[in-house]
């Protein structure tokens, strides 16, 4: 295993006390009800938040409200790498290939990647040769986790607020430990691209959601990136509070948008990959500081 | 024609129409020990007599519904499970339009087999401990799935004492076929989804499992194989209860609970429909009305106990009979937008191009996603 995750599992830190979880739920529930008063959501017509939407609302509302543009090649490669990591987690096989990862996705009922690669024909070789070394870097870190950690992939987590008028849902790439294993929870997020600091927020949000679901705070959030980075973050009460504040801010922003406020255009490094940039004056005008010297993707 | 919903927000997909009041006031997310054997207020005082009456009344209504078919035998093999009940209630037109392919069992696949394999593996794990005369240890989800799969493969060697026998099951036979075909991707996918089911079930119910919990719809001596009921020997109708477990012993006094575990939950309003269907199907299959239905959510960690009363049973019976009635109508009238009921399912409906109510609903829904306007 990569040293980061291996070290966490070999000597997991003591998770924070669960004493503050109830107060966090109350805070979030109050915030959700306040947002509903503006946004007009109800149990029948709820606001459905995901980690992507929370991040999107905070990063650039204009992009968050734009229609999906479909999966590009880089997204497809990311999905292949993601699937390979999950296959490595659940399969005793020693080596995970691109073909095995695509077959795994197809067996799970998702043929998007297989169809995309088939449509590309021989040109798909460029994608698979891009994905293969990423898989080789990432998959070994998840293979061979001791069964006592209860490794499970795409573990669903959902938080219901304001009587069901707001929900926050997600699937954790890999979840280890937590009740009833007797071991502390460890959240593993798999990223197919390059590391940037914004990736930490996903682990924080999932730590908050798992704490609300299980009544126990996870010990760590580990982000394993296909560029070879492994980021280990031990969960502290301040991180949960920070995640709750981000969620609160996302709900406030969503409420204003649902009430008709025009979405703000907040240009930044994310513009480089934004599919609606051609229609976005702020995005078109944005240029990376110092021409992307050391900037995140 | 029913009026298009006109919701400005996209409704939940894959959930039935919400007919209840949500979970406010229910035992939601309770961390309290799970009680069994208590009769909730409103529970039929005579659970056996109530089940007898339910069987008689449901049989009569099914016979009446089948009598509407243009000819005897025009309706064959009506399988009434929760999915059919939900589909028929959500949009009768779409349900009728599914045709034989949609009504029948589509064949096993990893997403479909997660619950069945998870239950079978857990039942195998418990049975092994029972045989050894010791309490079962906490199952390791992936290990339990693999142990069950290996036992399936070696069941012929049981006589030689190598491996405890694993009782046959439809999903077990499918796993053997997949294994023989060398389809490692499918086996890995099954391990992923079944492990997820098993982990969620054990996490939400706790370990050790609650006293007097028996897995149902699973093979082996540690479980009840299946819960189904037919209104008559010659009837084409089979009603299947999709519960995962039973809490408490079945006695004439009732009081037991049916446990329905959902890996991922959706609309809380659908809880009532699900509880109603499983309560009625369970009462029909067992011959005793359950005291309650315990619905668990793997994603939320919640445990919602819904007491079974006459109203809930009546709603469940309505859902069951509605499936049969729609199948009878479908003999002469398949998809018909006249009674189409638009919902989030319209996004994936094969009949959208021929469905003005669905198209009208989509024109509104497409402007909103997840409760937010789409630019």
mmCIF file of N, CA and C in Angstrom, chain B residues 65-72 74-75 93 96-97 99-100 103 324-336:
data_model
loop_
_atom_site.group_PDB
_atom_site.id
_atom_site.type_symbol
_atom_site.label_atom_id
_atom_site.label_comp_id
_atom_site.label_asym_id
_atom_site.label_seq_id
_atom_site.Cartn_x
_atom_site.Cartn_y
_atom_site.Cartn_z
ATOM 1 N N UNK B 65 -60.874 -8.743 -11.112
ATOM 2 C CA UNK B 65 -60.031 -8.026 -12.084
ATOM 3 C C UNK B 65 -59.728 -8.911 -13.282
ATOM 4 N N UNK B 66 -59.382 -10.152 -13.013
ATOM 5 C CA UNK B 66 -59.057 -11.070 -14.117
ATOM 6 C C UNK B 66 -60.277 -11.351 -14.982
ATOM 7 N N UNK B 67 -61.462 -11.247 -14.375
ATOM 8 C CA UNK B 67 -62.681 -11.498 -15.142
ATOM 9 C C UNK B 67 -62.884 -10.448 -16.226
ATOM 10 N N UNK B 68 -62.213 -9.329 -16.080
ATOM 11 C CA UNK B 68 -62.330 -8.283 -17.092
ATOM 12 C C UNK B 68 -61.500 -8.549 -18.333
ATOM 13 N N UNK B 69 -60.698 -9.603 -18.306
ATOM 14 C CA UNK B 69 -59.876 -9.918 -19.478
ATOM 15 C C UNK B 69 -60.767 -10.366 -20.634
ATOM 16 N N UNK B 70 -60.347 -10.084 -21.851
ATOM 17 C CA UNK B 70 -61.196 -10.412 -23.000
ATOM 18 C C UNK B 70 -61.442 -11.913 -23.163
ATOM 19 N N UNK B 71 -60.552 -12.732 -22.665
ATOM 20 C CA UNK B 71 -60.769 -14.179 -22.743
ATOM 21 C C UNK B 71 -60.042 -14.848 -21.595
ATOM 22 N N UNK B 72 -60.544 -15.996 -21.136
ATOM 23 C CA UNK B 72 -59.838 -16.713 -20.070
ATOM 24 C C UNK B 72 -58.426 -17.082 -20.544
ATOM 25 N N UNK B 74 -56.097 -14.991 -21.063
ATOM 26 C CA UNK B 74 -55.451 -13.890 -21.785
ATOM 27 C C UNK B 74 -54.353 -13.240 -20.938
ATOM 28 N N UNK B 75 -54.465 -13.375 -19.629
ATOM 29 C CA UNK B 75 -53.453 -12.823 -18.731
ATOM 30 C C UNK B 75 -52.719 -13.985 -18.076
ATOM 31 N N UNK B 93 -49.940 3.948 -17.283
ATOM 32 C CA UNK B 93 -49.737 3.872 -18.735
ATOM 33 C C UNK B 93 -48.362 3.298 -19.062
ATOM 34 N N UNK B 96 -48.197 -0.471 -18.199
ATOM 35 C CA UNK B 96 -48.832 -1.323 -19.224
ATOM 36 C C UNK B 96 -47.963 -1.402 -20.470
ATOM 37 N N UNK B 97 -47.331 -0.295 -20.792
ATOM 38 C CA UNK B 97 -46.520 -0.243 -22.003
ATOM 39 C C UNK B 97 -45.227 -1.042 -21.931
ATOM 40 N N UNK B 99 -44.885 -4.136 -21.426
ATOM 41 C CA UNK B 99 -45.058 -5.392 -22.151
ATOM 42 C C UNK B 99 -44.385 -6.555 -21.443
ATOM 43 N N UNK B 100 -44.437 -7.712 -22.096
ATOM 44 C CA UNK B 100 -43.937 -8.934 -21.468
ATOM 45 C C UNK B 100 -42.481 -8.789 -21.030
ATOM 46 N N UNK B 103 -42.424 -6.718 -17.803
ATOM 47 C CA UNK B 103 -43.113 -7.317 -16.653
ATOM 48 C C UNK B 103 -42.355 -8.509 -16.095
ATOM 49 N N UNK B 324 -52.640 -6.238 -11.019
ATOM 50 C CA UNK B 324 -53.420 -7.212 -11.792
ATOM 51 C C UNK B 324 -54.381 -6.483 -12.733
ATOM 52 N N UNK B 325 -55.016 -5.456 -12.219
ATOM 53 C CA UNK B 325 -55.981 -4.717 -13.041
ATOM 54 C C UNK B 325 -55.310 -4.104 -14.263
ATOM 55 N N UNK B 326 -54.121 -3.543 -14.064
ATOM 56 C CA UNK B 326 -53.426 -2.928 -15.205
ATOM 57 C C UNK B 326 -52.980 -3.975 -16.215
ATOM 58 N N UNK B 327 -52.598 -5.144 -15.712
ATOM 59 C CA UNK B 327 -52.220 -6.207 -16.648
ATOM 60 C C UNK B 327 -53.415 -6.651 -17.488
ATOM 61 N N UNK B 328 -54.590 -6.649 -16.878
ATOM 62 C CA UNK B 328 -55.796 -7.001 -17.629
ATOM 63 C C UNK B 328 -56.076 -5.930 -18.691
ATOM 64 N N UNK B 329 -55.982 -4.684 -18.280
ATOM 65 C CA UNK B 329 -56.209 -3.598 -19.240
ATOM 66 C C UNK B 329 -55.197 -3.686 -20.387
ATOM 67 N N UNK B 330 -53.969 -4.089 -20.043
ATOM 68 C CA UNK B 330 -52.893 -4.113 -21.035
ATOM 69 C C UNK B 330 -53.129 -5.129 -22.143
ATOM 70 N N UNK B 331 -54.009 -6.067 -21.918
ATOM 71 C CA UNK B 331 -54.284 -7.055 -22.971
ATOM 72 C C UNK B 331 -54.769 -6.344 -24.234
ATOM 73 N N UNK B 332 -55.587 -5.323 -24.033
ATOM 74 C CA UNK B 332 -56.140 -4.625 -25.192
ATOM 75 C C UNK B 332 -55.629 -3.197 -25.327
ATOM 76 N N UNK B 333 -55.084 -2.675 -24.254
ATOM 77 C CA UNK B 333 -54.650 -1.276 -24.289
ATOM 78 C C UNK B 333 -53.325 -1.163 -23.546
ATOM 79 N N UNK B 334 -52.248 -1.111 -24.299
ATOM 80 C CA UNK B 334 -50.933 -0.973 -23.678
ATOM 81 C C UNK B 334 -50.711 0.456 -23.247
ATOM 82 N N UNK B 335 -49.612 1.054 -23.687
ATOM 83 C CA UNK B 335 -49.369 2.447 -23.309
ATOM 84 C C UNK B 335 -50.448 3.346 -23.889
ATOM 85 N N UNK B 336 -50.982 4.191 -23.054
ATOM 86 C CA UNK B 336 -52.016 5.132 -23.470
ATOM 87 C C UNK B 336 -51.830 6.398 -22.637
#
